[in-house]
Structures are given as structure tokens and as C-alpha cells.
Amino acid sequence: MQEQEIEDRLRIMGNFFDLDALLEARTDPEDVGRYYRLSDFAYRLFMGRTIHMGLSDDGFYHKEDLLKPAQFVERYIGTEPMNILEVGAGRIGNTRYLAKRHPEQHFTALDLPGRGFLKNRAPRNVKLVEGDYSDLSLFPENSFDLVYGVETICYAHSKERVIAECSKVLKPGGWLVIFDGYNTKPQEQMTEFERRFTSIACAGMRVTTKDQYIGNIPLYLEKHGFGDIEICDVTQQIRPTLRRLDRVACYAFMHPRFLRFCQRHFAPDVMINAVSGWLMLFTVDGHLQEYDRIVARKK
Ligand SMILES: C[S@@+](CC[C@H](N)C(=O)[O-])C[C@H]1O[C@@H](n2cnc3c(N)ncnc32)[C@H](O)[C@@H]1O
């Protein structure tokens, strides 16, 4: 673990952001919705329509790598009519891609109220719905053939609750697909230093530190009626994106006038995710966090 380098970065970040206050920041759905509304500008600038890691196969970042999660989900879309739900769909990059390629299928995309989700322009076969994936009672039980979420369930304070909700709305035999980052060990087993900097890395994106241990996920899936569970660590594939984000964040912190200009003219927190961008490589290099592709089938 490159503790000195991490300490140096934290010190530089501290010139722009109050990191202790950041650690105290709330991560309830309203706070997350507000964060995305305010930082939409920065995400659009650096990531386009998709707000997630690219999956790279050759060690280099290519723009097309951002489509890979949706291309993986596509394996579960057949030719018979299907009802498909994306939870935490953001700027609907994944759903838009899939809906255009499968005009005969019916897609629903869900995201939080308060983040401007309904402003998205959706293809004809996509229905946009505002709501919280921790309560999917707005959909009938057993109504979807496929539910998926890309880098969104990390926001849930209780992953078990979201998995239970997804199970309720899935038809028996339906598939759940998740791409997300997780902690490799429970927080209590981290050193004080590890806990602090992984927590700051999460907080920069308003991601909760609660219930992030990957070891719990198969237990939740089994408990809520899933079988054929496959958890695949694909951390290696996101490294090129992480390196790119690291460079972008480094640019921001090395150009204080640019960062202060954005803070003054957009919102104080508009570049807060640069904090995460500048730390995430260390969380995976230090094997504290990993990135997983999770697939499970409702029995
Ligand atoms: C990192 S973005 C990913 C967006 C999209 N999945 C993608 O791959 O481009 C996380 C998204 O999850 C949404 N989100 C967070 N908590 C949520 C919740 N409780 N219910 C629904 N959506 C949520 C956020 O509003 C945000 O749009």
C-alpha cells in the first residue's frame, strides 16, 4: 500500500474540499439524487451518456468499453417478448443501447426522483419511472424477465433489501445482472487508515460505506430465492478506466484555478467526484475493493 502517496493526495484534496465534512455527508436517496443533479455536468463532460466503468480486454481504455456491461446484459435478452427493468439507469445509456437493438422488447428504466431523470429522451419502447429500488412495489410482483443494475446498488444502505425487491418483481426463472464495486473485507477488518481512505473514495460519489462487503452478496441472493449464482471479479478489466479517471482527477487538482472556477460557477460540490477518481486506483491496488459482475436466476 502506497500510504505516503495516498496521504499526499489527501492533503492536496484537503485544500479544496473539507474531507471530514465529506465523510459526514449523508447518503440517503434524496442526497444521492441531489448529488447527481449537481454533478451531471461533470459526468457528461468526462463520461458521456454512461456513468460507469468501461470493461477493457487489452489493458487500454477504448470508448466502446463503456458499452460492455450492456452487451453482457444483452446475452439474457431473447427473441420471445420480454419485460426488462434497469434499476438506477442514470442517463439511460445502457437501456437506450439495448432498447434500440431490441425494438420488440419492452424496457422500463428506474432512477431516483430529484435528479432530473425524466428529462432523458427515451426510445419508444422504454418507459421512464422515478422511484427508489429499495421499494419496487410500484411494479407488480413476478412481472419482469430480466432486472439489471450497473454501478447503482452500491448506493443502497441495505443490499439485501434491494435484492429482495428485485426478487419480488422478477418472474420465476428471470435473471438478475449486477455490475458494481464492493469491499473485499468487512470494514471492521480494515485498518484505520484503510477505512478512512476507502470511505473518502466512496464519499466523493456519495456512495455509502454501509453493507459493501462482497462476501454477503451470495448470502442475500440465496436467502431471497436465487440460484445459479455467479460472481465474477472483473477488476482487471476496469483498470484502464480507473487510470483514465485518475489522470482526469489529477488534472483537476493540479489546475487549482480550473477547479475553483468550476466550484464557483457551477456548485461547490460539482467536482467532488474528482476525490474518488484520484483514490480509486489505490483501493483496488491495495485489494480493498474489487469490481464484480454478478448473475443470478430466480428459482
Ligand atoms: C453511477 S450512476 C450509474 C447510472 C447507470 N446505471 C449507468 O450505468 O450509466 C448511479 C445511478 O444510480 C442511481 N441511484 C442511486 N440510488 C438509487 C436508488 N435508491 N434507487 C434508484 N436509483 C438510484 C443514481 O441516481 C444514479 O443515476
Tab-separated table of C-alpha atoms and ligand atoms in Angstrom:
chain	number	residue	atom	x	y	z
A	1	MET	CA	0.000	0.000	0.000
A	2	GLN	CA	1.439	3.346	-1.050
A	3	GLU	CA	0.461	5.121	2.143
A	4	GLN	CA	2.687	8.152	1.620
A	5	GLU	CA	1.318	8.805	-1.876
A	6	ILE	CA	-2.245	8.463	-0.592
A	7	GLU	CA	-1.526	10.823	2.322
A	8	ASP	CA	-0.054	13.360	-0.129
A	9	ARG	CA	-3.133	13.215	-2.308
A	10	LEU	CA	-5.464	13.550	0.667
A	11	ARG	CA	-3.519	16.637	1.752
A	12	ILE	CA	-3.870	18.231	-1.719
A	13	MET	CA	-7.576	17.379	-1.883
A	14	GLY	CA	-7.977	18.906	1.561
A	15	ASN	CA	-7.074	22.292	0.044
A	16	PHE	CA	-10.274	22.167	-1.972
A	17	PHE	CA	-12.687	20.021	-0.021
A	18	ASP	CA	-13.349	19.527	3.681
A	19	LEU	CA	-12.724	15.768	3.789
A	20	ASP	CA	-14.001	15.333	7.353
A	21	ALA	CA	-17.256	17.034	6.403
A	22	LEU	CA	-17.372	14.854	3.287
A	23	LEU	CA	-17.174	11.744	5.468
A	24	GLU	CA	-20.127	13.023	7.460
A	25	ALA	CA	-22.184	13.804	4.338
A	26	ARG	CA	-25.482	11.978	4.152
A	27	THR	CA	-26.040	9.300	1.535
A	28	ASP	CA	-29.828	8.884	1.652
A	29	PRO	CA	-31.647	8.669	-1.694
A	30	GLU	CA	-32.504	12.421	-1.587
A	31	ASP	CA	-28.810	13.260	-1.088
A	32	VAL	CA	-27.768	10.920	-3.885
A	33	GLY	CA	-30.400	12.380	-6.233
A	34	ARG	CA	-29.179	15.911	-5.457
A	35	TYR	CA	-25.548	14.872	-5.949
A	36	TYR	CA	-26.312	13.520	-9.419
A	37	ARG	CA	-28.336	16.571	-10.378
A	38	LEU	CA	-25.425	18.831	-9.423
A	39	SER	CA	-22.635	16.711	-10.859
A	40	ASP	CA	-24.415	15.773	-14.079
A	41	PHE	CA	-22.344	18.426	-15.814
A	42	ALA	CA	-19.011	16.843	-14.823
A	43	TYR	CA	-20.213	13.326	-15.658
A	44	ARG	CA	-21.492	14.436	-19.050
A	45	LEU	CA	-18.196	16.150	-19.784
A	46	PHE	CA	-15.970	13.210	-18.923
A	47	MET	CA	-18.168	10.132	-19.379
A	48	GLY	CA	-20.918	10.917	-21.883
A	49	ARG	CA	-24.187	9.041	-21.573
A	50	THR	CA	-22.941	6.199	-19.411
A	51	ILE	CA	-21.877	6.747	-15.830
A	52	HIS	CA	-19.834	3.638	-15.173
A	53	MET	CA	-16.519	1.895	-15.742
A	54	GLY	CA	-15.561	0.596	-19.134
A	55	LEU	CA	-14.601	-3.075	-19.329
A	56	SER	CA	-11.344	-3.324	-21.269
A	57	ASP	CA	-9.889	-6.559	-22.569
A	58	ASP	CA	-6.494	-5.393	-23.830
A	59	GLY	CA	-5.293	-3.229	-20.951
A	60	PHE	CA	-6.203	0.026	-22.724
A	61	TYR	CA	-9.262	2.226	-22.425
A	62	HIS	CA	-11.485	2.496	-25.521
A	63	LYS	CA	-14.742	4.437	-25.608
A	64	GLU	CA	-16.576	1.280	-26.732
A	65	ASP	CA	-15.617	-0.387	-23.440
A	66	LEU	CA	-18.413	1.632	-21.848
A	67	LEU	CA	-20.905	-0.462	-23.824
A	68	LYS	CA	-19.583	-3.756	-22.488
A	69	PRO	CA	-21.863	-4.027	-19.419
A	70	ALA	CA	-24.936	-3.552	-21.639
A	71	GLN	CA	-23.504	-6.005	-24.172
A	72	PHE	CA	-23.166	-8.549	-21.396
A	73	VAL	CA	-26.760	-7.951	-20.260
A	74	GLU	CA	-27.820	-8.476	-23.875
A	75	ARG	CA	-26.899	-12.173	-23.576
A	76	TYR	CA	-30.016	-12.568	-21.428
A	77	ILE	CA	-32.364	-10.992	-23.963
A	78	GLY	CA	-34.082	-13.486	-26.209
A	79	THR	CA	-36.456	-13.215	-29.136
A	80	GLU	CA	-39.647	-14.006	-27.210
A	81	PRO	CA	-41.373	-10.914	-25.719
A	82	MET	CA	-39.647	-9.798	-22.518
A	83	ASN	CA	-40.182	-7.191	-19.832
A	84	ILE	CA	-36.837	-5.736	-18.806
A	85	LEU	CA	-36.071	-3.395	-15.906
A	86	GLU	CA	-32.917	-1.348	-15.380
A	87	VAL	CA	-32.584	-0.010	-11.843
A	88	GLY	CA	-30.546	3.163	-11.276
A	89	ALA	CA	-30.492	3.855	-15.000
A	90	GLY	CA	-28.955	7.355	-14.775
A	91	ARG	CA	-28.715	8.895	-18.234
A	92	ILE	CA	-30.147	5.630	-19.656
A	93	GLY	CA	-27.041	4.854	-21.714
A	94	ASN	CA	-27.457	1.095	-21.145
A	95	THR	CA	-31.199	0.940	-21.683
A	96	ARG	CA	-31.055	3.175	-24.741
A	97	TYR	CA	-28.407	0.934	-26.325
A	98	LEU	CA	-30.382	-2.249	-25.634
A	99	ALA	CA	-33.798	-0.805	-26.485
A	100	LYS	CA	-32.602	0.334	-29.899
A	101	ARG	CA	-31.156	-3.078	-30.646
A	102	HIS	CA	-34.302	-4.847	-29.408
A	103	PRO	CA	-37.238	-2.711	-30.549
A	104	GLU	CA	-39.617	-5.649	-29.978
A	105	GLN	CA	-38.817	-5.800	-26.237
A	106	HIS	CA	-40.332	-3.655	-23.523
A	107	PHE	CA	-37.910	-1.776	-21.282
A	108	THR	CA	-38.500	0.108	-18.042
A	109	ALA	CA	-35.789	2.357	-16.622
A	110	LEU	CA	-35.940	3.484	-12.999
A	111	ASP	CA	-33.999	6.175	-11.170
A	112	LEU	CA	-34.431	8.478	-8.220
A	113	PRO	CA	-36.725	11.458	-8.166
A	114	GLY	CA	-34.869	14.750	-7.784
A	115	ARG	CA	-32.039	14.047	-10.233
A	116	GLY	CA	-33.867	15.133	-13.391
A	117	PHE	CA	-34.326	11.553	-14.611
A	118	LEU	CA	-37.491	12.201	-16.601
A	119	LYS	CA	-35.607	14.714	-18.761
A	120	ASN	CA	-33.933	11.792	-20.550
A	121	ARG	CA	-35.167	11.304	-24.097
A	122	ALA	CA	-36.073	7.657	-24.376
A	123	PRO	CA	-36.741	5.381	-27.360
A	124	ARG	CA	-40.389	4.398	-27.971
A	125	ASN	CA	-40.094	1.017	-26.239
A	126	VAL	CA	-38.721	2.497	-22.987
A	127	LYS	CA	-40.792	3.664	-20.053
A	128	LEU	CA	-39.067	6.000	-17.583
A	129	VAL	CA	-40.136	5.722	-13.963
A	130	GLU	CA	-38.963	7.675	-10.928
A	131	GLY	CA	-38.554	5.675	-7.747
A	132	ASP	CA	-36.230	4.007	-5.287
A	133	TYR	CA	-35.065	0.452	-5.996
A	134	SER	CA	-35.335	-0.298	-2.282
A	135	ASP	CA	-39.099	-0.281	-2.775
A	136	LEU	CA	-40.226	-1.713	-6.102
A	137	SER	CA	-43.865	-2.082	-5.015
A	138	LEU	CA	-44.861	0.266	-7.843
A	139	PHE	CA	-44.384	-2.746	-10.130
A	140	PRO	CA	-46.496	-5.915	-9.970
A	141	GLU	CA	-44.806	-8.956	-8.460
A	142	ASN	CA	-43.421	-11.507	-10.957
A	143	SER	CA	-43.584	-9.001	-13.793
A	144	PHE	CA	-40.026	-8.799	-15.213
A	145	ASP	CA	-37.985	-11.375	-17.108
A	146	LEU	CA	-34.712	-9.542	-16.539
A	147	VAL	CA	-33.618	-6.942	-13.981
A	148	TYR	CA	-30.207	-5.323	-14.126
A	149	GLY	CA	-28.252	-2.504	-12.497
A	150	VAL	CA	-24.850	-1.052	-13.344
A	151	GLU	CA	-22.917	0.708	-10.567
A	152	THR	CA	-26.021	1.655	-8.696
A	153	ILE	CA	-26.734	-0.869	-5.947
A	154	CYS	CA	-23.544	0.334	-4.221
A	155	TYR	CA	-25.732	3.274	-3.107
A	156	ALA	CA	-28.119	1.067	-1.146
A	157	HIS	CA	-27.668	1.109	2.621
A	158	SER	CA	-29.115	-2.407	2.576
A	159	LYS	CA	-28.131	-4.507	-0.443
A	160	GLU	CA	-30.267	-7.306	0.948
A	161	ARG	CA	-33.361	-5.137	0.686
A	162	VAL	CA	-32.676	-4.313	-2.977
A	163	ILE	CA	-32.018	-7.961	-3.801
A	164	ALA	CA	-35.278	-8.911	-2.054
A	165	GLU	CA	-37.174	-6.269	-4.053
A	166	CYS	CA	-35.626	-7.431	-7.331
A	167	SER	CA	-36.575	-10.982	-6.466
A	168	LYS	CA	-40.189	-9.938	-5.866
A	169	VAL	CA	-40.610	-8.267	-9.247
A	170	LEU	CA	-38.767	-10.953	-11.220
A	171	LYS	CA	-40.714	-13.847	-12.707
A	172	PRO	CA	-39.550	-17.318	-11.654
A	173	GLY	CA	-36.691	-18.184	-13.995
A	174	GLY	CA	-35.930	-14.472	-14.531
A	175	TRP	CA	-32.352	-13.170	-14.406
A	176	LEU	CA	-30.704	-10.535	-12.242
A	177	VAL	CA	-27.460	-8.967	-13.516
A	178	ILE	CA	-25.395	-6.519	-11.452
A	179	PHE	CA	-22.119	-4.732	-12.136
A	180	ASP	CA	-20.684	-2.962	-9.100
A	181	GLY	CA	-17.776	-2.260	-6.802
A	182	TYR	CA	-17.529	-3.945	-3.400
A	183	ASN	CA	-15.222	-4.111	-0.410
A	184	THR	CA	-13.136	-7.275	-0.262
A	185	LYS	CA	-13.423	-7.443	3.530
A	186	PRO	CA	-15.783	-6.132	6.197
A	187	GLN	CA	-14.960	-2.589	7.358
A	188	GLU	CA	-14.174	-3.847	10.881
A	189	GLN	CA	-11.257	-5.818	9.437
A	190	MET	CA	-9.687	-2.762	7.794
A	191	THR	CA	-7.011	-0.685	9.479
A	192	GLU	CA	-7.979	2.841	10.481
A	193	PHE	CA	-6.019	4.197	7.508
A	194	GLU	CA	-7.648	1.786	5.016
A	195	ARG	CA	-11.105	2.545	6.365
A	196	ARG	CA	-10.570	6.306	6.139
A	197	PHE	CA	-9.347	6.455	2.586
A	198	THR	CA	-11.772	3.889	1.157
A	199	SER	CA	-14.569	5.799	2.911
A	200	ILE	CA	-13.379	9.069	1.369
A	201	ALA	CA	-13.189	7.371	-2.049
A	202	CYS	CA	-16.848	6.315	-1.629
A	203	ALA	CA	-17.978	9.624	-0.171
A	204	GLY	CA	-16.693	11.554	-3.205
A	205	MET	CA	-19.532	9.900	-5.145
A	206	ARG	CA	-21.974	9.928	-2.204
A	207	VAL	CA	-21.691	6.147	-2.045
A	208	THR	CA	-22.497	4.750	1.378
A	209	THR	CA	-19.921	2.773	3.343
A	210	LYS	CA	-22.723	0.507	4.602
A	211	ASP	CA	-23.116	-3.112	3.522
A	212	GLN	CA	-20.322	-3.067	0.931
A	213	TYR	CA	-18.751	-6.449	1.691
A	214	ILE	CA	-18.911	-8.758	-1.338
A	215	GLY	CA	-18.987	-11.828	0.906
A	216	ASN	CA	-22.563	-11.005	1.947
A	217	ILE	CA	-23.996	-10.819	-1.565
A	218	PRO	CA	-24.289	-14.577	-2.279
A	219	LEU	CA	-25.937	-14.999	1.123
A	220	TYR	CA	-28.546	-12.363	0.294
A	221	LEU	CA	-29.147	-13.887	-3.139
A	222	GLU	CA	-29.659	-17.374	-1.734
A	223	LYS	CA	-31.910	-16.102	1.055
A	224	HIS	CA	-34.154	-14.318	-1.446
A	225	GLY	CA	-34.754	-17.207	-3.789
A	226	PHE	CA	-31.924	-17.001	-6.313
A	227	GLY	CA	-29.924	-19.898	-7.717
A	228	ASP	CA	-27.325	-20.284	-10.498
A	229	ILE	CA	-25.340	-17.556	-8.740
A	230	GLU	CA	-22.156	-16.465	-10.478
A	231	ILE	CA	-19.907	-13.773	-9.047
A	232	CYS	CA	-17.030	-12.863	-11.287
A	233	ASP	CA	-14.277	-10.466	-10.207
A	234	VAL	CA	-13.622	-8.298	-13.268
A	235	THR	CA	-11.465	-5.683	-11.504
A	236	GLN	CA	-8.673	-6.165	-14.025
A	237	GLN	CA	-10.986	-5.009	-16.809
A	238	ILE	CA	-11.779	-1.676	-15.173
A	239	ARG	CA	-8.165	-0.677	-14.525
A	240	PRO	CA	-7.813	1.251	-17.810
A	241	THR	CA	-10.915	3.326	-16.919
A	242	LEU	CA	-9.581	3.857	-13.401
A	243	ARG	CA	-6.272	5.074	-14.829
A	244	ARG	CA	-8.156	7.467	-17.093
A	245	LEU	CA	-10.211	8.831	-14.195
A	246	ASP	CA	-7.014	9.124	-12.166
A	247	ARG	CA	-5.487	11.320	-14.899
A	248	VAL	CA	-8.609	13.488	-15.185
A	249	ALA	CA	-8.751	13.959	-11.409
A	250	CYS	CA	-5.029	14.692	-11.291
A	251	TYR	CA	-5.545	17.397	-13.930
A	252	ALA	CA	-8.257	18.996	-11.790
A	253	PHE	CA	-6.122	19.034	-8.636
A	254	MET	CA	-3.041	20.237	-10.480
A	255	HIS	CA	-5.017	23.120	-12.002
A	256	PRO	CA	-6.468	24.836	-8.939
A	257	ARG	CA	-7.839	27.737	-10.968
A	258	PHE	CA	-9.861	25.373	-13.155
A	259	LEU	CA	-11.206	23.545	-10.104
A	260	ARG	CA	-12.077	26.749	-8.255
A	261	PHE	CA	-13.707	28.162	-11.395
A	262	CYS	CA	-15.989	25.074	-11.581
A	263	GLN	CA	-16.728	25.290	-7.854
A	264	ARG	CA	-17.636	28.965	-8.116
A	265	HIS	CA	-19.641	28.871	-11.343
A	266	PHE	CA	-21.461	25.556	-11.066
A	267	ALA	CA	-21.751	24.301	-7.480
A	268	PRO	CA	-19.260	23.847	-4.615
A	269	ASP	CA	-19.557	20.085	-4.998
A	270	VAL	CA	-19.531	19.909	-8.766
A	271	MET	CA	-16.044	18.355	-8.921
A	272	ILE	CA	-16.287	16.366	-5.706
A	273	ASN	CA	-16.090	13.096	-7.632
A	274	ALA	CA	-12.500	14.017	-8.546
A	275	VAL	CA	-11.754	12.933	-4.962
A	276	SER	CA	-12.937	9.417	-5.806
A	277	GLY	CA	-11.258	9.484	-9.198
A	278	TRP	CA	-7.919	10.206	-7.529
A	279	LEU	CA	-8.207	7.440	-4.915
A	280	MET	CA	-9.946	4.510	-6.560
A	281	LEU	CA	-6.844	3.031	-8.179
A	282	PHE	CA	-5.348	2.712	-4.708
A	283	THR	CA	-8.401	0.987	-3.295
A	284	VAL	CA	-8.149	-1.734	-5.939
A	285	ASP	CA	-4.332	-1.877	-5.954
A	286	GLY	CA	-4.474	-2.363	-2.200
A	287	HIS	CA	-7.066	-5.184	-2.733
A	288	LEU	CA	-9.531	-3.327	-0.529
A	289	GLN	CA	-12.136	-3.010	-3.255
A	290	GLU	CA	-12.980	-5.085	-6.298
A	291	TYR	CA	-15.366	-4.816	-9.198
A	292	ASP	CA	-17.784	-7.678	-9.755
A	293	ARG	CA	-20.185	-8.972	-12.328
A	294	ILE	CA	-22.993	-10.796	-10.588
A	295	VAL	CA	-25.564	-13.004	-12.268
A	296	ALA	CA	-28.318	-14.965	-10.558
A	297	ARG	CA	-31.564	-16.633	-11.565
A	298	LYS	CA	-34.767	-16.528	-9.561
A	299	LYS	CA	-35.843	-20.072	-8.753
B	1	LIG	C1	-23.081	5.639	-11.221
B	1	LIG	S1	-24.687	6.037	-11.766
B	1	LIG	C2	-24.964	4.717	-12.918
B	1	LIG	C3	-26.002	5.054	-13.939
B	1	LIG	C4	-26.270	3.967	-14.968
B	1	LIG	N1	-26.554	2.717	-14.326
B	1	LIG	C5	-25.099	3.803	-15.904
B	1	LIG	O1	-24.501	2.718	-15.916
B	1	LIG	O2	-24.828	4.738	-16.662
B	1	LIG	C6	-25.687	5.560	-10.373
B	1	LIG	C7	-27.170	5.832	-10.563
B	1	LIG	O3	-27.875	5.149	-9.536
B	1	LIG	C8	-28.987	5.963	-9.166
B	1	LIG	N2	-29.453	5.561	-7.825
B	1	LIG	C9	-28.791	5.663	-6.651
B	1	LIG	N3	-29.559	5.226	-5.639
B	1	LIG	C10	-30.745	4.835	-6.196
B	1	LIG	C11	-31.954	4.298	-5.638
B	1	LIG	N4	-32.089	4.110	-4.325
B	1	LIG	N5	-32.957	3.993	-6.488
B	1	LIG	C12	-32.828	4.203	-7.829
B	1	LIG	N6	-31.708	4.710	-8.406
B	1	LIG	C13	-30.669	5.031	-7.592
B	1	LIG	C14	-28.381	7.365	-9.186
B	1	LIG	O4	-29.364	8.372	-9.208
B	1	LIG	C15	-27.543	7.314	-10.445
B	1	LIG	O5	-28.264	7.699	-11.572
